Amino acid sequence: MKSSIYNICIQTDGCNSIIFNALKGTSILVDSEMKTAIESNSLEMICPEDLFTLVDSGFLVEDDLDERNVYAFEHNQNKYSTDISSFLVLPTLSCNLSCPYCYEDSLNISRSRSMDRNIAENVTNFIKNQVMENHSRSVVLGLYGGEPLLESDLCIQIAESISKWTMSRGLNYFSALTTNGTMLSQETFDKLRPFISSVHFTLDGPEEEHNKMRFYKGGRGTYSDLMKAISLAGESNIHLTVRIHIGDRTGQGDFAKVLGDLEAIGLRGRPRTYLYFMPIEPKDECFNTSSKKSLRRKLKNIELLPCIWNMARELGWGESLHVDAGQEHSLLPFSRLPCGFLKNGCYVIDPSARLYSCPSVAGIERYSVGSISQDGTAIWLPSYYDAITASPTDATACKDCSHLPLCNGGCPVRPSSAQEPDGCHLKEFYNKKILTHLAHKYPTLIWGT
Amino acid sequence: MKGSLFNVFIALCDGKYAIFNTMTGALVFADEDLKGILGSKDVRIDELDSEMVNRLEKMGLIVENGVDERRLFKYNYLQNRYSNRDAHFSILLTYKCNLSCPYCYEGRTTKPEKSMDDEMVERVIKAIIGKVKETGSRNLSLALYGGEPLLCLNGGMKILRSLSSWCNSENVNFKSALISNGTLLTRATVNTISGHVDAVQLTLDGPRWYHDRLRVFCNGRGTYDRILESIPLLREAGISVILRVQVSMENIVLLAELFDDLKKKGFSEDKGIRLYAFPLMELNPACCSYSSLCIDEDSYEDILPTIWAEGLKKGFVMAFKPTPSFIQPYCSFASDSSYLIDAFGDVYKCVSLVGQQDHKVARIDSMGRFIDVSFELCEFMARDPLKLESCFNCVYLPTCSGGCAYRSLLSNRTYFGKDCALHRTLEYKKILFYIRSKYSDRLKVIE
Ligand code: SF4
Ligand code: SF4
Ligand code: SF4
Ligand code: SF4
């Protein structure tokens, strides 16, 4: 037996430590003696009973096991299998609002382009071709923007076509509309409803806060219109996801206010309702994770989450939160990929039918990895293969890192934080996540800092 | 523009060359000049007309400077290995066999006898359906083998019937094959399997007198006539036949005699009968690759081409242009959706390791689930030819992809090694053979 290379040891107070196994997602509280035994591979000091537990939970592994292969296998399996094909379509890059954070990034996206019907036709053909080529059983369609409902006819055109096509082929179909909510009239919703499964809204905090961030070109806030839209969608049985941003100044009471407003429109206890809290991040955040500033902000934000979750739970929103380890919106989602977008079978399509491997750069031609031609087939650039085959198991800094199964090497599109001269500080970020998660899950244990 | 990493140059007569690209399968003939241009690192495309540049690029013989062809290979290779499109299961129905071929017993002290019981048959059906559902595969192929699978015909038929009707209702394409020694294929048996089995693979060891010394019933009687009798029965039932000819140093000179006999029986005219030469191996005949050889490693690069040529003379095409492994995988079990299940319900990833407990990757429990999934599976799957230095730099990487993992295990005690055995030179010979058989009128190959 030997210690797992994916054991992460975090000191909690003077004498105790947490060991978290990043591959198995298991954690254990140990005293300093046990910690030394595991860290230094002095296993003769451990009694047989403990030994069994440690092996069973993956803290210790067989001598001849190279866990890197386990990781590599899971990583590749996640990345290359295409049982699901997913398409994020941006029918337009323009938006009827002028939220500051959308413009405050370094990417300078020109926001005036929209698709035309012909391109939309090519895009639907591409989707069908690609699903066939991938031999997928399930198709996920995302309508995204800009504000997709500025082109609601295109949204309907694409969603209707794909929905009917999947039905005729016996494929599973799931589609989500991400909207700022300001253009969702009853009429538009009724037209779209048969072809979409879910609507995704974002709130920037309580009314006052939200209106400072999300306003029409003239400056009028969007909160009340957004609430109307959520309420309207909420009356149907559609899936609803509400993302609530955590801003620098949002406090506990503010979230209670938002939840109160959502309760007033009947969302509390509504089935198929998903609520999650997210720190506001610039659109190009993934590109800057390696900066110290970003790290500081992230560390601070992580701390806030458990309190918010607890409050939401106390107010009766427990069923809408999905924050257990392994769940999508938790601190430890246990994916084997750095990003859900960099996956075989996942495509981001801009209004000019260019293809991207990432939504945050959609619309910026130099980041495009291919394009859709008239006949609905893709022409890939070499950069597509470079991006998709990039693997943290090849990166010198990451391939032996204990945090690899949690971090997965970070975004391969951005410059790697692992190559920073002072080493990778993402480890600190993940340690914080682990501790915060555990503190939330086992509140009776007392932690140091 | 630069010349592809995967161009193989073959000298023909009169200063002509054939250039074969192992990634795209494109084959072109070139003169010294063009060869020189393509062979250089920095292709002087200004020396070619734009039409030509276009064509060469389409065929993958030249690529843009920014293209990393290994990335392209990696993408295709991994996409194929992890594709959920085709699920394949080989099922060892029974370890029993009604023959006693000497090479099957070499080095074995006990003869395994286990057959799949009815309960296990049910479990296996459940397990396969579960896997296909889970991965959403569109095609399911099944190979029944043994021992001699026809000694467990009831179990086999139960599996075939259940799976084909399930596939039918779920819109999954279903194909199945039987790997048999052929001696139990009577008219009655063929009637039973007819409509359920698409192909049957039979094995011959040489011409009658030679075959009958090796492939014998327990009483020592030869099996050649019995096997050949079954072929027309199978063909009448619409089942295609794959004749696998086992080649060893000893029988090589005799194969012409076998081919003659097969031709006389009219088998060369029937498109439903395919012949292929397979170096005699110690273990299981279910492996479709050229693995587990027991003839001298250096000699098959001469032997196999001789046999292909002999076969061709009698009308049997036995070798083809090399194909990239992401189109036709070299190892049937390299794919994440392929497994072998034996009579005990143990699951393996390699046909040559079936029955070796320490190499099993999972087992099937009473609920028909794959449980006790072992790290062996990860190790087998994580094998990556691009991480092996010689494969990284090898022009045959796309067609070979590192060769047989089992053979690497034998020689390196790990899957993480290369197995060039049937690639480095044999691939070259295959291309030669292909050119010779297809373009013999136009070109003479320099030996
Ligand atoms: S590809 Fe990179 S930048 Fe884009 S969303 Fe993923 S992690 Fe972020
Ligand atoms: S980016 Fe940093 S934390 Fe992540 S795997 Fe690489 S070295 Fe480890
Ligand atoms: S590893 Fe080799 S012997 Fe085993 S199944 Fe694959 S090709 Fe055949
Ligand atoms: S195993 Fe040998 S022939 Fe095959 S790719 Fe590797 S080096 Fe080339």
Tab-separated table of N, CA and C in Angstrom, chain A residues 67-159:
chain	number	residue	atom	x	y	z
A	67	GLU	N	-2.276	5.948	-10.265
A	67	GLU	CA	-3.575	6.631	-10.274
A	67	GLU	C	-3.722	7.607	-11.433
A	68	ARG	N	-2.592	8.033	-11.979
A	68	ARG	CA	-2.652	8.931	-13.132
A	68	ARG	C	-3.439	8.292	-14.283
A	69	ASN	N	-3.331	6.968	-14.361
A	69	ASN	CA	-4.078	6.279	-15.420
A	69	ASN	C	-5.577	6.314	-15.151
A	70	VAL	N	-5.929	6.237	-13.889
A	70	VAL	CA	-7.343	6.297	-13.548
A	70	VAL	C	-7.880	7.660	-13.959
A	71	TYR	N	-7.111	8.684	-13.590
A	71	TYR	CA	-7.542	10.031	-13.960
A	71	TYR	C	-7.610	10.193	-15.482
A	72	ALA	N	-6.563	9.750	-16.160
A	72	ALA	CA	-6.508	9.914	-17.621
A	72	ALA	C	-7.704	9.228	-18.275
A	73	PHE	N	-8.014	8.047	-17.784
A	73	PHE	CA	-9.155	7.295	-18.329
A	73	PHE	C	-10.453	8.076	-18.136
A	74	GLU	N	-10.657	8.542	-16.918
A	74	GLU	CA	-11.913	9.248	-16.643
A	74	GLU	C	-11.988	10.567	-17.422
A	75	HIS	N	-10.855	11.227	-17.500
A	75	HIS	CA	-10.801	12.489	-18.244
A	75	HIS	C	-11.169	12.250	-19.712
A	76	ASN	N	-10.536	11.283	-20.317
A	76	ASN	CA	-10.812	11.012	-21.730
A	76	ASN	C	-12.234	10.531	-21.949
A	77	GLN	N	-12.699	9.697	-21.050
A	77	GLN	CA	-14.058	9.184	-21.176
A	77	GLN	C	-15.058	10.347	-21.155
A	78	ASN	N	-14.831	11.271	-20.228
A	78	ASN	CA	-15.704	12.438	-20.143
A	78	ASN	C	-15.590	13.318	-21.365
A	79	LYS	N	-14.373	13.466	-21.842
A	79	LYS	CA	-14.160	14.439	-22.894
A	79	LYS	C	-14.570	13.938	-24.267
A	80	TYR	N	-14.323	12.684	-24.543
A	80	TYR	CA	-14.483	12.242	-25.928
A	80	TYR	C	-15.795	11.534	-26.218
A	81	SER	N	-16.493	11.066	-25.189
A	81	SER	CA	-17.730	10.359	-25.517
A	81	SER	C	-18.791	11.382	-25.912
A	82	THR	N	-19.617	11.006	-26.853
A	82	THR	CA	-20.592	11.972	-27.366
A	82	THR	C	-22.010	11.437	-27.277
A	83	ASP	N	-22.346	10.831	-26.143
A	83	ASP	CA	-23.732	10.394	-25.991
A	83	ASP	C	-24.673	11.594	-26.006
A	84	ILE	N	-24.144	12.760	-25.608
A	84	ILE	CA	-24.928	13.994	-25.699
A	84	ILE	C	-24.205	14.941	-26.654
A	85	SER	N	-24.932	15.539	-27.578
A	85	SER	CA	-24.363	16.634	-28.362
A	85	SER	C	-25.023	17.903	-27.875
A	86	SER	N	-24.227	18.930	-27.619
A	86	SER	CA	-24.888	20.161	-27.183
A	86	SER	C	-24.421	21.363	-27.988
A	87	PHE	N	-25.359	22.236	-28.230
A	87	PHE	CA	-25.133	23.370	-29.124
A	87	PHE	C	-25.592	24.638	-28.423
A	88	LEU	N	-24.706	25.569	-28.302
A	88	LEU	CA	-25.077	26.865	-27.748
A	88	LEU	C	-25.135	27.833	-28.919
A	89	VAL	N	-26.342	28.266	-29.252
A	89	VAL	CA	-26.505	29.115	-30.426
A	89	VAL	C	-26.737	30.557	-29.989
A	90	LEU	N	-25.980	31.476	-30.571
A	90	LEU	CA	-26.162	32.898	-30.286
A	90	LEU	C	-26.790	33.546	-31.523
A	91	PRO	N	-28.126	33.679	-31.546
A	91	PRO	CA	-28.755	34.233	-32.741
A	91	PRO	C	-28.375	35.696	-32.924
A	92	THR	N	-27.992	36.336	-31.848
A	92	THR	CA	-27.544	37.721	-31.974
A	92	THR	C	-26.534	38.029	-30.885
A	93	LEU	N	-25.715	39.023	-31.161
A	93	LEU	CA	-24.786	39.465	-30.126
A	93	LEU	C	-25.290	40.744	-29.478
A	94	SER	N	-26.347	41.334	-30.072
A	94	SER	CA	-26.787	42.600	-29.489
A	94	SER	C	-27.722	42.378	-28.320
A	95	CYS	N	-27.900	43.445	-27.574
A	95	CYS	CA	-28.690	43.356	-26.362
A	95	CYS	C	-29.428	44.669	-26.179
A	96	ASN	N	-30.634	44.577	-25.597
A	96	ASN	CA	-31.394	45.800	-25.377
A	96	ASN	C	-31.037	46.480	-24.065
A	97	LEU	N	-30.147	45.851	-23.295
A	97	LEU	CA	-29.732	46.471	-22.040
A	97	LEU	C	-28.297	46.976	-22.181
A	98	SER	N	-27.853	47.694	-21.172
A	98	SER	CA	-26.432	48.047	-21.191
A	98	SER	C	-25.828	47.880	-19.808
A	99	CYS	N	-25.810	46.628	-19.374
A	99	CYS	CA	-25.239	46.329	-18.075
A	99	CYS	C	-23.748	46.552	-18.140
A	100	PRO	N	-23.223	47.298	-17.162
A	100	PRO	CA	-21.808	47.646	-17.240
A	100	PRO	C	-20.882	46.426	-17.347
A	101	TYR	N	-21.116	45.365	-16.551
A	101	TYR	CA	-20.108	44.304	-16.540
A	101	TYR	C	-19.995	43.558	-17.862
A	102	CYS	N	-21.032	43.746	-18.676
A	102	CYS	CA	-20.997	43.079	-19.960
A	102	CYS	C	-20.011	43.792	-20.880
A	103	TYR	N	-19.736	45.046	-20.564
A	103	TYR	CA	-18.855	45.817	-21.446
A	103	TYR	C	-17.485	46.046	-20.844
A	104	GLU	N	-17.372	45.681	-19.570
A	104	GLU	CA	-16.127	46.004	-18.878
A	104	GLU	C	-15.098	44.902	-18.985
A	105	ASP	N	-15.079	44.201	-20.067
A	105	ASP	CA	-14.047	43.185	-20.148
A	105	ASP	C	-13.049	43.556	-21.235
A	106	SER	N	-12.052	42.732	-21.330
A	106	SER	CA	-10.955	43.067	-22.235
A	106	SER	C	-11.209	42.532	-23.639
A	107	LEU	N	-12.381	41.917	-23.820
A	107	LEU	CA	-12.534	41.180	-25.069
A	107	LEU	C	-13.060	42.012	-26.233
A	108	ASN	N	-13.735	43.131	-25.910
A	108	ASN	CA	-14.234	44.028	-26.955
A	108	ASN	C	-15.022	43.340	-28.053
A	109	ILE	N	-16.111	42.754	-27.676
A	109	ILE	CA	-16.930	42.086	-28.680
A	109	ILE	C	-17.788	43.122	-29.391
A	110	SER	N	-17.837	43.052	-30.689
A	110	SER	CA	-18.718	43.977	-31.389
A	110	SER	C	-20.121	43.405	-31.290
A	111	ARG	N	-21.065	44.224	-30.847
A	111	ARG	CA	-22.354	43.684	-30.468
A	111	ARG	C	-23.482	43.974	-31.429
A	112	SER	N	-23.147	44.138	-32.693
A	112	SER	CA	-24.249	44.524	-33.560
A	112	SER	C	-24.710	43.412	-34.495
A	113	ARG	N	-24.070	42.245	-34.421
A	113	ARG	CA	-24.410	41.247	-35.428
A	113	ARG	C	-25.558	40.334	-35.031
A	114	SER	N	-26.398	40.022	-36.005
A	114	SER	CA	-27.442	39.027	-35.797
A	114	SER	C	-27.396	38.025	-36.941
A	115	MET	N	-28.000	36.883	-36.689
A	115	MET	CA	-28.095	35.873	-37.735
A	115	MET	C	-29.151	36.281	-38.759
A	116	ASP	N	-29.060	35.769	-39.980
A	116	ASP	CA	-30.223	35.889	-40.849
A	116	ASP	C	-30.835	34.497	-41.023
A	117	ARG	N	-31.976	34.444	-41.656
A	117	ARG	CA	-32.696	33.171	-41.727
A	117	ARG	C	-31.898	32.078	-42.428
A	118	ASN	N	-31.128	32.493	-43.443
A	118	ASN	CA	-30.328	31.496	-44.162
A	118	ASN	C	-29.276	30.873	-43.274
A	119	ILE	N	-28.604	31.743	-42.529
A	119	ILE	CA	-27.580	31.214	-41.626
A	119	ILE	C	-28.233	30.311	-40.588
A	120	ALA	N	-29.386	30.750	-40.084
A	120	ALA	CA	-30.084	29.923	-39.096
A	120	ALA	C	-30.403	28.544	-39.685
A	121	GLU	N	-30.716	28.530	-40.964
A	121	GLU	CA	-30.993	27.273	-41.654
A	121	GLU	C	-29.727	26.407	-41.708
A	122	ASN	N	-28.604	27.044	-42.069
A	122	ASN	CA	-27.342	26.300	-42.089
A	122	ASN	C	-27.019	25.749	-40.712
A	123	VAL	N	-27.300	26.572	-39.699
A	123	VAL	CA	-27.006	26.144	-38.332
A	123	VAL	C	-27.854	24.935	-37.948
A	124	THR	N	-29.141	24.970	-38.273
A	124	THR	CA	-29.956	23.798	-37.919
A	124	THR	C	-29.482	22.566	-38.686
A	125	ASN	N	-29.081	22.761	-39.934
A	125	ASN	CA	-28.552	21.611	-40.675
A	125	ASN	C	-27.276	21.079	-40.046
A	126	PHE	N	-26.443	22.005	-39.621
A	126	PHE	CA	-25.199	21.597	-38.954
A	126	PHE	C	-25.534	20.776	-37.705
A	127	ILE	N	-26.473	21.262	-36.925
A	127	ILE	CA	-26.831	20.555	-35.687
A	127	ILE	C	-27.276	19.123	-36.013
A	128	LYS	N	-28.128	19.003	-36.993
A	128	LYS	CA	-28.608	17.659	-37.348
A	128	LYS	C	-27.460	16.769	-37.825
A	129	ASN	N	-26.643	17.319	-38.723
A	129	ASN	CA	-25.503	16.537	-39.219
A	129	ASN	C	-24.594	16.087	-38.093
A	130	GLN	N	-24.315	17.035	-37.208
A	130	GLN	CA	-23.344	16.749	-36.160
A	130	GLN	C	-23.882	15.718	-35.179
A	131	VAL	N	-25.179	15.802	-34.885
A	131	VAL	CA	-25.772	14.813	-33.984
A	131	VAL	C	-25.669	13.418	-34.603
A	132	MET	N	-25.904	13.346	-35.905
A	132	MET	CA	-25.804	12.054	-36.576
A	132	MET	C	-24.369	11.560	-36.542
A	133	GLU	N	-23.461	12.468	-36.853
A	133	GLU	CA	-22.054	12.084	-36.885
A	133	GLU	C	-21.573	11.632	-35.504
A	134	ASN	N	-22.069	12.293	-34.472
A	134	ASN	CA	-21.663	11.936	-33.111
A	134	ASN	C	-22.413	10.719	-32.577
A	135	HIS	N	-23.438	10.299	-33.305
A	135	HIS	CA	-24.267	9.176	-32.871
A	135	HIS	C	-24.817	9.395	-31.477
A	136	SER	N	-25.254	10.608	-31.228
A	136	SER	CA	-25.742	10.931	-29.883
A	136	SER	C	-27.186	10.486	-29.711
A	137	ARG	N	-27.505	10.199	-28.473
A	137	ARG	CA	-28.882	9.850	-28.122
A	137	ARG	C	-29.629	11.081	-27.624
A	138	SER	N	-28.882	12.060	-27.180
A	138	SER	CA	-29.524	13.232	-26.597
A	138	SER	C	-28.959	14.491	-27.221
A	139	VAL	N	-29.828	15.476	-27.381
A	139	VAL	CA	-29.430	16.737	-27.983
A	139	VAL	C	-29.794	17.860	-27.020
A	140	VAL	N	-28.829	18.694	-26.734
A	140	VAL	CA	-29.092	19.851	-25.879
A	140	VAL	C	-28.903	21.100	-26.721
A	141	LEU	N	-29.915	21.953	-26.707
A	141	LEU	CA	-29.823	23.192	-27.465
A	141	LEU	C	-29.905	24.353	-26.489
A	142	GLY	N	-28.954	25.262	-26.569
A	142	GLY	CA	-29.000	26.455	-25.729
A	142	GLY	C	-29.184	27.677	-26.612
A	143	LEU	N	-30.096	28.544	-26.233
A	143	LEU	CA	-30.256	29.799	-26.970
A	143	LEU	C	-29.713	30.895	-26.071
A	144	TYR	N	-28.775	31.634	-26.614
A	144	TYR	CA	-27.945	32.488	-25.780
A	144	TYR	C	-27.623	33.730	-26.581
A	145	GLY	N	-27.033	34.706	-25.970
A	145	GLY	CA	-26.728	35.911	-26.755
A	145	GLY	C	-25.541	36.655	-26.225
A	146	GLY	N	-25.579	37.933	-26.380
A	146	GLY	CA	-26.621	38.938	-26.567
A	146	GLY	C	-27.927	38.546	-25.882
A	147	GLU	N	-28.973	39.176	-26.326
A	147	GLU	CA	-30.297	38.811	-25.841
A	147	GLU	C	-31.000	38.051	-26.964
A	148	PRO	N	-31.128	36.739	-26.823
A	148	PRO	CA	-31.652	35.933	-27.922
A	148	PRO	C	-33.053	36.348	-28.356
A	149	LEU	N	-33.843	36.891	-27.413
A	149	LEU	CA	-35.229	37.206	-27.778
A	149	LEU	C	-35.344	38.446	-28.667
A	150	LEU	N	-34.230	39.159	-28.865
A	150	LEU	CA	-34.248	40.200	-29.887
A	150	LEU	C	-34.469	39.560	-31.244
A	151	GLU	N	-34.145	38.287	-31.332
A	151	GLU	CA	-34.359	37.532	-32.565
A	151	GLU	C	-35.274	36.361	-32.253
A	152	SER	N	-36.425	36.654	-31.662
A	152	SER	CA	-37.261	35.552	-31.187
A	152	SER	C	-37.725	34.660	-32.339
A	153	ASP	N	-37.909	35.253	-33.532
A	153	ASP	CA	-38.318	34.410	-34.660
A	153	ASP	C	-37.261	33.368	-34.993
A	154	LEU	N	-35.993	33.801	-34.926
A	154	LEU	CA	-34.915	32.847	-35.193
A	154	LEU	C	-34.881	31.769	-34.107
A	155	CYS	N	-35.088	32.201	-32.872
A	155	CYS	CA	-35.096	31.226	-31.772
A	155	CYS	C	-36.161	30.170	-32.033
A	156	ILE	N	-37.330	30.648	-32.422
A	156	ILE	CA	-38.424	29.705	-32.677
A	156	ILE	C	-38.074	28.814	-33.871
A	157	GLN	N	-37.571	29.456	-34.912
A	157	GLN	CA	-37.207	28.690	-36.117
A	157	GLN	C	-36.249	27.546	-35.773
A	158	ILE	N	-35.198	27.872	-35.038
A	158	ILE	CA	-34.181	26.855	-34.735
A	158	ILE	C	-34.728	25.811	-33.761
A	159	ALA	N	-35.323	26.284	-32.667
A	159	ALA	CA	-35.803	25.344	-31.647
A	159	ALA	C	-36.896	24.436	-32.204
